[in-house]
Coordinates of C-alpha atoms in Angstrom, one line a residue:
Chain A
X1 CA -98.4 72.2 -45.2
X2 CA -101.7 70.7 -45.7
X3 CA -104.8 72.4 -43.8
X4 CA -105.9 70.2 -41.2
X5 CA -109.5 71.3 -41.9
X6 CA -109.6 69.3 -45.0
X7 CA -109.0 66.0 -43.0
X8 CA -111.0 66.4 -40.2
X9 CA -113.2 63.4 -41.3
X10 CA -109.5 61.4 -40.9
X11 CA -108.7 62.9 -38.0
X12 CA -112.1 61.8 -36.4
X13 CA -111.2 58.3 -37.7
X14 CA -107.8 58.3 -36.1
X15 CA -108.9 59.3 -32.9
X16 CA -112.1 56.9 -32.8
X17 CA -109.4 54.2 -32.9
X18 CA -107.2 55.4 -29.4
X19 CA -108.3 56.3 -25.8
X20 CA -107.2 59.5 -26.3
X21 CA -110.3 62.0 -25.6
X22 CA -109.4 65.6 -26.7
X23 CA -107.7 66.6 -30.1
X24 CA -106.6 70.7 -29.8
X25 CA -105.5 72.0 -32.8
X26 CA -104.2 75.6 -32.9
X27 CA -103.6 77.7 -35.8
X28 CA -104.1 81.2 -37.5
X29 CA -107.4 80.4 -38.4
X30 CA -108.9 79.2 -35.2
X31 CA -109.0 76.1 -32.8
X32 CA -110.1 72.8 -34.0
X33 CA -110.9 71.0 -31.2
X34 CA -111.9 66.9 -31.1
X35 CA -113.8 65.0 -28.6
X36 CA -113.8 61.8 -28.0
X37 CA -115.5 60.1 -25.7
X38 CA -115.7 56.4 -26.3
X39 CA -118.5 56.3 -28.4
X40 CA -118.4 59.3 -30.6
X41 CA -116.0 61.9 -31.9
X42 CA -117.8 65.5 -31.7
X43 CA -116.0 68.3 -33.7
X44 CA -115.9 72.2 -32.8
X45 CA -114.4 74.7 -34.9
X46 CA -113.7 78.1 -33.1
X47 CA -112.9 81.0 -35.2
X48 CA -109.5 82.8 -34.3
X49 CA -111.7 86.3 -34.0
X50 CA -114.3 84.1 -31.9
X51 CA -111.8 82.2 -30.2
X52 CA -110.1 85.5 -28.8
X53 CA -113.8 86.8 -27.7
X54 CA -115.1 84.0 -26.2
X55 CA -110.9 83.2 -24.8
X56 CA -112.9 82.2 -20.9
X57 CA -111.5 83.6 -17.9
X58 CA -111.0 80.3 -16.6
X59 CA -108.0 78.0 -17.3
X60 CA -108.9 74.3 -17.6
X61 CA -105.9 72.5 -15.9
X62 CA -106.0 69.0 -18.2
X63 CA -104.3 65.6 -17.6
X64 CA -100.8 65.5 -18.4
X65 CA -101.0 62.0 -18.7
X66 CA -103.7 59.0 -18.2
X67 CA -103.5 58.0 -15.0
X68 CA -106.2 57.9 -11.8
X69 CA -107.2 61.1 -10.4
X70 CA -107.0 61.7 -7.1
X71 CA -108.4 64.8 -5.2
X72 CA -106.5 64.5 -2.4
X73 CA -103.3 62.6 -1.3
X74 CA -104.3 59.1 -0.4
X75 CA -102.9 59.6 3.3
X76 CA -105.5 62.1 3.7
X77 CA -109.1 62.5 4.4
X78 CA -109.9 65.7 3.1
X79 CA -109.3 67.0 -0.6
X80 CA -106.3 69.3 -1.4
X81 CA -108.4 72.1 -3.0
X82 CA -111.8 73.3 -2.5
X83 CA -113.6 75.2 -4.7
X84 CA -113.0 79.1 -4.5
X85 CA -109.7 78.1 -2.6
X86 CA -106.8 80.8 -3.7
X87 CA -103.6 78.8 -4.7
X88 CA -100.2 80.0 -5.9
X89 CA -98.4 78.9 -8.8
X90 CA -96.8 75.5 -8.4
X91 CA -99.3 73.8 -5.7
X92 CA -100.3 70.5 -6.3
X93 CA -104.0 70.5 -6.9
X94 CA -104.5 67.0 -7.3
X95 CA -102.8 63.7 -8.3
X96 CA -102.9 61.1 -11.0
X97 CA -101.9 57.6 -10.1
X98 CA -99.8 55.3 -12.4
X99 CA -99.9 52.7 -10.8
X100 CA -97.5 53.0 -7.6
X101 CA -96.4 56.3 -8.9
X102 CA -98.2 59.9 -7.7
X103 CA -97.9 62.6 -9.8
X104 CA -98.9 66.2 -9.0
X105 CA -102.0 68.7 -10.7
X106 CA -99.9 71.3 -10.5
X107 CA -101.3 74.7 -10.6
X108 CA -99.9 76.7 -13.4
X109 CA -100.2 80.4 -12.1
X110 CA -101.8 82.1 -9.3
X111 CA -105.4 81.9 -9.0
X112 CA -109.0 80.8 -7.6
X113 CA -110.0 77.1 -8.1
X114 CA -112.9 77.6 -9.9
X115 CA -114.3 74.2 -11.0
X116 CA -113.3 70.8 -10.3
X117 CA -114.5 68.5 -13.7
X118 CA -113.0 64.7 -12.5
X119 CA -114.7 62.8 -10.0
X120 CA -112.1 61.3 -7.2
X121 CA -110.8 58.0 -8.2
X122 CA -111.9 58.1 -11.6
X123 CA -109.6 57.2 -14.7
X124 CA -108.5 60.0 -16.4
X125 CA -107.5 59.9 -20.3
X126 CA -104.4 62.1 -21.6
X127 CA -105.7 65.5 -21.7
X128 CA -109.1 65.0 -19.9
X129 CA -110.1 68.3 -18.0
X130 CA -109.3 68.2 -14.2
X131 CA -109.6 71.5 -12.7
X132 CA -110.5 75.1 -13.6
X133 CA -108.5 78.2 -12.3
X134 CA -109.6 81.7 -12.7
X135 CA -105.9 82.7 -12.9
X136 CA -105.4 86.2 -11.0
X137 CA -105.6 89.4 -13.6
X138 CA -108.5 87.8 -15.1
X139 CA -111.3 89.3 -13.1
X140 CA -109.1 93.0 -12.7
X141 CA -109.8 93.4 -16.9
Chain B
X1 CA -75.1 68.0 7.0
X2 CA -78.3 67.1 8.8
X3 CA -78.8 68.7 12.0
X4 CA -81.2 68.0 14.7
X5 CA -83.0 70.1 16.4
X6 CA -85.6 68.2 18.5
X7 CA -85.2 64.4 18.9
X8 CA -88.0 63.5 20.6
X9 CA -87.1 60.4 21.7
X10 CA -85.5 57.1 20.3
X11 CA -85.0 58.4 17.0
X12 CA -82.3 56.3 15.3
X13 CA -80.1 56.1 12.6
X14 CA -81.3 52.8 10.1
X15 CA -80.7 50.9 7.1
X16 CA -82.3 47.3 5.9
X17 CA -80.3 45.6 8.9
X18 CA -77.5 43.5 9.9
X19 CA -78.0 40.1 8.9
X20 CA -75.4 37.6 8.8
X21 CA -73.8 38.0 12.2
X22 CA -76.4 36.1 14.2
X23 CA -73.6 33.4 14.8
X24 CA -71.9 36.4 17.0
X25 CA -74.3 36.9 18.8
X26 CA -75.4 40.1 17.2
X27 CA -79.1 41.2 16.4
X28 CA -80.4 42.2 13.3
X29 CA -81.4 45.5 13.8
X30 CA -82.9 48.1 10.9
X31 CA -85.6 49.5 9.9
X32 CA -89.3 48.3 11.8
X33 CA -91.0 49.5 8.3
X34 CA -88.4 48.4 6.0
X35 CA -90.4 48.4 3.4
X36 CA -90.9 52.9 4.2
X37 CA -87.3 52.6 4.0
X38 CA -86.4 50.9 0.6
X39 CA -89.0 53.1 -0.6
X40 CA -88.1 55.7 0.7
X41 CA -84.6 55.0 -1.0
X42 CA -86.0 54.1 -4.3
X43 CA -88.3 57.8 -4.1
X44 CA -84.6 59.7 -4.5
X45 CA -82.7 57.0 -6.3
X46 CA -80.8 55.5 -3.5
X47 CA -80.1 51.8 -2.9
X48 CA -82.9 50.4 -1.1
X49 CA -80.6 50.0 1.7
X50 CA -79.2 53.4 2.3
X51 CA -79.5 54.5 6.0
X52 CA -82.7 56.7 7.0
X53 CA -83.7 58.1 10.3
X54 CA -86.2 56.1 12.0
X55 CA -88.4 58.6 13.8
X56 CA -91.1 56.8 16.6
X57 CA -92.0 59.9 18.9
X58 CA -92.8 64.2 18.1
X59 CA -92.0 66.3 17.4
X60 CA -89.2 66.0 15.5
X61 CA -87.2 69.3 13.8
X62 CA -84.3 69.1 12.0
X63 CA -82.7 71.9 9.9
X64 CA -80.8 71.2 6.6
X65 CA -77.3 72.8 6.8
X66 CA -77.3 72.5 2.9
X67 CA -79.7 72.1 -0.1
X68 CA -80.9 68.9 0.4
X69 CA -83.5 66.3 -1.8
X70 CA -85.3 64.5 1.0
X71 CA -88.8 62.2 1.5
X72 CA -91.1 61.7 4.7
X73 CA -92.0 58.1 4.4
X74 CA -93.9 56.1 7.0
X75 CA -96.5 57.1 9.1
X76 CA -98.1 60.6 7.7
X77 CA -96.6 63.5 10.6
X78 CA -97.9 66.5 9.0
X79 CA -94.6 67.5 8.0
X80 CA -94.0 70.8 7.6
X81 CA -90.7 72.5 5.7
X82 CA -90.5 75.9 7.4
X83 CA -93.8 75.9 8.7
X84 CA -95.6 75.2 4.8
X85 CA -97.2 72.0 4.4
X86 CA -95.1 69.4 2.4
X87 CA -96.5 66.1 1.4
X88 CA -95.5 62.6 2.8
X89 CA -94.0 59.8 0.8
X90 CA -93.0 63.0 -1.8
X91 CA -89.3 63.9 -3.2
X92 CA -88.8 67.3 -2.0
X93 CA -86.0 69.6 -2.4
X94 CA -84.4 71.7 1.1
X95 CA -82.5 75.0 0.7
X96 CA -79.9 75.5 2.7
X97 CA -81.0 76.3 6.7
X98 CA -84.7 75.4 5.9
X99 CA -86.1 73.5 9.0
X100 CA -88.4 70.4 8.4
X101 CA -90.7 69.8 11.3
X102 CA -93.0 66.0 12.0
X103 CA -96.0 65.9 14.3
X104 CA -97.6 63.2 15.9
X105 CA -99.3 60.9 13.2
X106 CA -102.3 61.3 11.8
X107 CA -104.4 58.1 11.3
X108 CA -107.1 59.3 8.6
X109 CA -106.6 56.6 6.3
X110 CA -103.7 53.8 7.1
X111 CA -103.0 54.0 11.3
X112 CA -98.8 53.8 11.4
X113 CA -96.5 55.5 13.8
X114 CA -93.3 55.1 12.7
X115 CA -92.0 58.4 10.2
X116 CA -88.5 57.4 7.9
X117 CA -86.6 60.5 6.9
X118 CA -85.1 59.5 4.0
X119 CA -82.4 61.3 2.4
X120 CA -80.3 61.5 -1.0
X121 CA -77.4 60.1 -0.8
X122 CA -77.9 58.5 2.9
X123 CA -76.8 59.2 6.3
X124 CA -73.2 58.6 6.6
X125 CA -72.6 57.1 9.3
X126 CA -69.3 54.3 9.9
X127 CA -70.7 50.6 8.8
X128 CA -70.3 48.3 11.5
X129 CA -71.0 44.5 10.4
X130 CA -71.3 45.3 7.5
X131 CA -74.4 48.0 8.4
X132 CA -75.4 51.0 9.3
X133 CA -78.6 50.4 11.5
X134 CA -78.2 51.8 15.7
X135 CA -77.6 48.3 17.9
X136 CA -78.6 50.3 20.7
X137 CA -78.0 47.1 22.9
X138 CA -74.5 47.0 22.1
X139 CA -74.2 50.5 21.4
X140 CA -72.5 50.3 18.5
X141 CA -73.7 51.3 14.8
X142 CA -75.7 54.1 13.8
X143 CA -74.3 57.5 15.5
X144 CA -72.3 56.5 18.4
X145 CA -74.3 53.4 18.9
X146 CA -77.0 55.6 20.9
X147 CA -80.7 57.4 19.9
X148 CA -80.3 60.6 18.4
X149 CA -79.9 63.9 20.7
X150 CA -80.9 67.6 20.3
X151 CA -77.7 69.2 18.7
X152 CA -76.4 66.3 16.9
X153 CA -75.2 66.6 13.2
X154 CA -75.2 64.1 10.9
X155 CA -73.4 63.7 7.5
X156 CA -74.9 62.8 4.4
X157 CA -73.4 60.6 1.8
X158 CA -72.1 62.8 -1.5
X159 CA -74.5 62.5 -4.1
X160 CA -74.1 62.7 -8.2
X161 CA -77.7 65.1 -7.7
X162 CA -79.8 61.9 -9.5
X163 CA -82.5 62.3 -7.2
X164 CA -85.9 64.5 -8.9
X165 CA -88.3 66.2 -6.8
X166 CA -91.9 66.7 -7.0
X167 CA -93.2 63.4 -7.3
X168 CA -94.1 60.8 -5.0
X169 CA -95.4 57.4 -4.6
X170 CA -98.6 55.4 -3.1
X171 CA -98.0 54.2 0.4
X172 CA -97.8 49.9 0.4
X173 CA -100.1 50.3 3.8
X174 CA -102.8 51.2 1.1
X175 CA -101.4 49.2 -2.2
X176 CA -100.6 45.8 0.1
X177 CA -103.5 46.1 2.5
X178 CA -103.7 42.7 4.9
X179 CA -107.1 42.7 7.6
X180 CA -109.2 40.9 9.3
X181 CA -112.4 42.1 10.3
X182 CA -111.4 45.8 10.0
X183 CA -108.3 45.2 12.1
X184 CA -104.1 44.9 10.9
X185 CA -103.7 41.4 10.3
X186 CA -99.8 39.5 10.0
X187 CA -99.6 35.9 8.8
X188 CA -98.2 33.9 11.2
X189 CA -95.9 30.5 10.6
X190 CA -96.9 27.5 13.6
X191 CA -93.4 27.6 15.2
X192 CA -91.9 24.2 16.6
X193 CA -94.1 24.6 20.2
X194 CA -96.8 25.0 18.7
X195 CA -98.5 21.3 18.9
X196 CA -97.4 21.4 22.9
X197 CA -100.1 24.2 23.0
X198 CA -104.1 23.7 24.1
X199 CA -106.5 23.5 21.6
X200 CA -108.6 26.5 23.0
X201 CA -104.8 28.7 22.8
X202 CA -104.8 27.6 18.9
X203 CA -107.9 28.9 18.5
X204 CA -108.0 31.9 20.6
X205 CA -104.5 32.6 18.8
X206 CA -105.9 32.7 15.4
X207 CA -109.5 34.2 16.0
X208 CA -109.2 36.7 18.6
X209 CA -107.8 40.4 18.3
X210 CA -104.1 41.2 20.0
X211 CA -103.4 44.4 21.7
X212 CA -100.3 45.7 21.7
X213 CA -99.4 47.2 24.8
X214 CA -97.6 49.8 26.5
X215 CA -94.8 47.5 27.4
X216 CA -94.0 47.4 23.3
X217 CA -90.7 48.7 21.8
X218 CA -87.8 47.9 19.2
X219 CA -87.0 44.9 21.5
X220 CA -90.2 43.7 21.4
X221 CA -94.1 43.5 21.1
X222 CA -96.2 42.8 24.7
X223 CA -99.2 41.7 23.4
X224 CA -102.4 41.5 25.7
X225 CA -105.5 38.9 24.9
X226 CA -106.6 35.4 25.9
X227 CA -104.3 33.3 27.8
X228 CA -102.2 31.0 26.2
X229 CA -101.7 27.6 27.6
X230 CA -99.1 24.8 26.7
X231 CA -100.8 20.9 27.9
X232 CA -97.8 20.5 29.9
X233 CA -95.4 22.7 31.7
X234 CA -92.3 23.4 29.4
X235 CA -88.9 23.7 29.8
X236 CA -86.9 24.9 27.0
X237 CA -82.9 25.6 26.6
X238 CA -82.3 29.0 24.8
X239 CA -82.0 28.4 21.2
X240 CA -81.3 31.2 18.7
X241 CA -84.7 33.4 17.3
X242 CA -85.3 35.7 15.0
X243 CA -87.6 38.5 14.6
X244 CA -91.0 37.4 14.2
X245 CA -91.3 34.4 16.4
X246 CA -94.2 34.8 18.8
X247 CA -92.9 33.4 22.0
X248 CA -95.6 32.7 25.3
X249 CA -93.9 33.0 28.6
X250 CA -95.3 31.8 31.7
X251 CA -97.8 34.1 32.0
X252 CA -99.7 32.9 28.8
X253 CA -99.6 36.5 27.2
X254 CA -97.2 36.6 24.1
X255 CA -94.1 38.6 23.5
X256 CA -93.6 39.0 19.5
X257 CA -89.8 39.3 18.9
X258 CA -89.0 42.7 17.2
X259 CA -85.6 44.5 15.1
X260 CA -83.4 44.5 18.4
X261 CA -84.5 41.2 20.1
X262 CA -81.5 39.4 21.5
X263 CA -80.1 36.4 19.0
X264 CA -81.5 34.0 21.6
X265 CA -84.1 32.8 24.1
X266 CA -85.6 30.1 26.0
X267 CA -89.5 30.7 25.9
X268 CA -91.8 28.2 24.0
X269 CA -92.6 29.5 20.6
X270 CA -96.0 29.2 19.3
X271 CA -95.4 31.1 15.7
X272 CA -93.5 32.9 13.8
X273 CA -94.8 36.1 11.7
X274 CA -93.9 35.9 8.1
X275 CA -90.5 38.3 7.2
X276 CA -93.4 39.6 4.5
X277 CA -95.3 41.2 7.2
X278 CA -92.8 41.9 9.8
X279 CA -93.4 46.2 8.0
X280 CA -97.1 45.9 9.4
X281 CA -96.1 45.1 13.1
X282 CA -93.3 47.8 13.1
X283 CA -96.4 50.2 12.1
X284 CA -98.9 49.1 14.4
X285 CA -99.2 51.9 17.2
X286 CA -99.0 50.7 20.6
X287 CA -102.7 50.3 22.3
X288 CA -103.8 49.2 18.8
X289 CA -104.7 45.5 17.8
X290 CA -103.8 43.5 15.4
X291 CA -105.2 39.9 14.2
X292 CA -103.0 36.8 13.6
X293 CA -103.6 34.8 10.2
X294 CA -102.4 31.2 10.0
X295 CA -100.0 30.9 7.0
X296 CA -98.4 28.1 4.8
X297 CA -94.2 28.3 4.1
X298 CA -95.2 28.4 0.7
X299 CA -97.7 30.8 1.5
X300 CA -95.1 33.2 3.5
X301 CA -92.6 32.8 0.4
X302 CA -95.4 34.0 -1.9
X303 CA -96.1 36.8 0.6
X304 CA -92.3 38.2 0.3
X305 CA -92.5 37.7 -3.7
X306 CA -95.4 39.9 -3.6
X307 CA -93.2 42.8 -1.6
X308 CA -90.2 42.4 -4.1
X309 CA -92.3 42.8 -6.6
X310 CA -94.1 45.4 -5.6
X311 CA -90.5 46.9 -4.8
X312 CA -89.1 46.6 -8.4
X313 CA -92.1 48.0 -9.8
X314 CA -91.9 51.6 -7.8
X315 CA -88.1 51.1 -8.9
X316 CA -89.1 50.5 -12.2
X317 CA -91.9 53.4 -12.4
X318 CA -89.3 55.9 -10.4
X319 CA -86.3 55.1 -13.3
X320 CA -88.8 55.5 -15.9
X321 CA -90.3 58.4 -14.8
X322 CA -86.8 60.3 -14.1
X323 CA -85.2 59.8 -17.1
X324 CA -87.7 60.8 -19.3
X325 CA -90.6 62.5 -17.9
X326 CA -93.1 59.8 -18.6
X327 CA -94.5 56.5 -17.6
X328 CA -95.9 54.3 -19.9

């Protein structure tokens, strides 16, 4: 197999050319990771021995799909989550909307909502972070 | 088996209605959401026109005698699956003995008070006419014709397990929003008394607010406001109406006919609310008002295109989603 490294100039390229707005690569040498965010692609290379380092104790919950974010369900006032809220695995964060359809945020483990990075009602690409969660364990190490 | 545990009161078994036996006398019936209901349905895969409970008063408990796929559609009650939270308008999944609980509504952002507890599969109950909606005037229909009671069991419809869980969909009070200066508005048809009416009545009727009042049920909708006046005194012989038509007795205040209106009456009609909007009214809490909209046929035929579309597209998004884990 071919090293994506060598095509990361095509790779940009492709990207520039979608509304898709994170590439993640992951491999034995390290992450490549893509951003694009309309304009410009911005490339970051993270070493595997830097990558394990640097590894953050929170988990950034991205967007399984494009879609409109939603904080909250639209019948309520008040947003799911807070920040420094404990959840347990499985609880819907936060919603995308396609179109009539709601889908959950779900959280993936238990933990502390750390961060919220989407604004309420805006539109969310595939893979656009959402939330972060300082899973439990994390902060015990 | 569904089994209830607190009724409240005037909780009923419905489906889409009983149309098409008018000509015996008998009402239509169903759902005063309809559109919650073939939601609702759609959510867990149903046909649109399985029957639902129709929940107006809480609390309301019921405990699921077996696992169960269910949705809270309607009005937004809180509702609560063994005292956790659960979301409205969602697909959820029941284990066996797990007790689901609704509270009054909350209004925070659309104002309803009707709940639909939709289930997978249905409540089986006998069809009658061709339905399964409660005629609770001839007590037939539904479970033994009557509101539901503390202790009753109902049987649900065998399912092939289609339905998924842990999705749901937007509400149509927010996607199909209708108002008039920050108040509920329904589009309203002139009816064939309307020209016998003052001038002043056709204007009151079309710019002032209605309140619903206390006096406001399945049968039908009191509503309180200016008085309306005919330019003559009018003497009608009962003719066959339908939900919807706005009739003015001698009083001047309007009655709007609702689900379980009798198949015929002798009061002038000034309107008739579109069958688009009919949802709207059977949300509208009672003390609340709503505004009147003046409305073309062509207008109101638009209106109910709108609805089935927006319908077939939650079907379509639902199927999509189901069978493959993705919406494009």
């Amino acid at each position: 197999m071919t090293n994506p490294l060598n095509h990361v100039d095509q790779l940009c390229a492709f990207l520039a050319a979608t509304d898709i707005g994170l590439l993640e690569l992951k491999g034995p040498a390290g992450v490549l990771r893509l951003r694009h965010d309309g304009a410009r692609v911005e490339v970051e290379m993270i070493e595997a021995a830097a990558a394990a380092l640097i590894s953050p104790p929170t988990q950034v919950i991205r967007a399984p799909v494009p879609g409109i974010y939603l904080d909250r369900h639209p019948l309520r006032s008040q947003p799911s989550v807070a920040v420094g809220t404990e959840v347990a695995a499985g609880t819907p964060l936060a919603f995308l909307q396609i179109g009539p359809l709601l889908l959950p945020v779900p959280a993936p483990e238990d933990g502390l909502v750390a961060e919220k990075f989407a604004e309420h009602g805006a539109t969310v690409g595939y893979g656009a972070p959402l939330i972060g969660l300082q899973p439990h364990g994390s902060d015990a190490e | 088996m569904i089994e209830v545990l607190s009724a409240g009161a005037l909780a009923t078994v419905q489906d889409l209605g009983r149309t098409g036996a008018l000509n015996l006398g008998v009402g239509t019936s169903g759902a005063m959401d309809p559109l919650a209901l073939a939601a609702g349905n759609i959510l867990l895969r149903n046909e649109e026109n399985a029957a639902a409970l129709e929940i107006p008063l809480f609390p309301f408990r019921v405990r699921f005698t077996r696992p169960t796929v269910f949705a809270v559609t309607g009005a937004d009650c809180a509702p609560q699956l063994d005292e956790a939270p659960v979301l409205p308008w969602w697909a959820h999944r029941a284990d066996a003995g797990q007790v689901l609980a609704l509270a009054v509504p909350s209004a925070a952002t659309w104002r309803a008070c009707r709940a639909y507890l939709c289930i997978a599969g249905g409540i089986d109950v006998p069809l009658v006419l061709g339905s399964r909606s409660t005629q609770l005037r001839g007590a037939f229909g539904g479970l033994e014709g009557r509101p539901l009671r503390d202790g009753d069991g109902l049987p649900i419809v065998a399912t092939s397990d289609r339905a998924k869980t842990g999705f749901g969909i937007t509400p149509p009070g927010l996607a199909l929003p209708l108002e008039v200066d920050g108040l509920p508005a329904v589009r309203v048809l002139p009816a064939a008394e309307y020209d016998s009416f003052t001038p002043s009545s056709h204007e009151a009727l079309w710019s002032e607010p209605w309140k619903i009042t206390s006096q406001s049920d399945r049968y039908g909708y009191r509503l309180a406001g200016p008085e309306l006046r005919p330019q003559r005194p009018m003497e009608l012989r009962s003719h066959g109406i339908v939900p919807g038509v706005i009739q003015v007795p001698h009083g001047g205040q309007p009655i709007i006919q609702m689900r379980d209106a009798q198949p015929s009456g002798g009061y002038p009609k000034i309107g008739t609310v579109i069958d688009a909007d009919l949802w709207r009214l059977g949300q509208a809490p009672i003390g609340s008002r709503i505004r009147f909209v003046l409305c073309s046929w062509d207008e109101a035929l638009d209106a109910l295109a709108a609805t089935r579309r927006w319908l077939s597209n939650v079907r379509r998004l639902v199927e999509l989603y189901c069978d493959q884990g993705a919406v494009r």
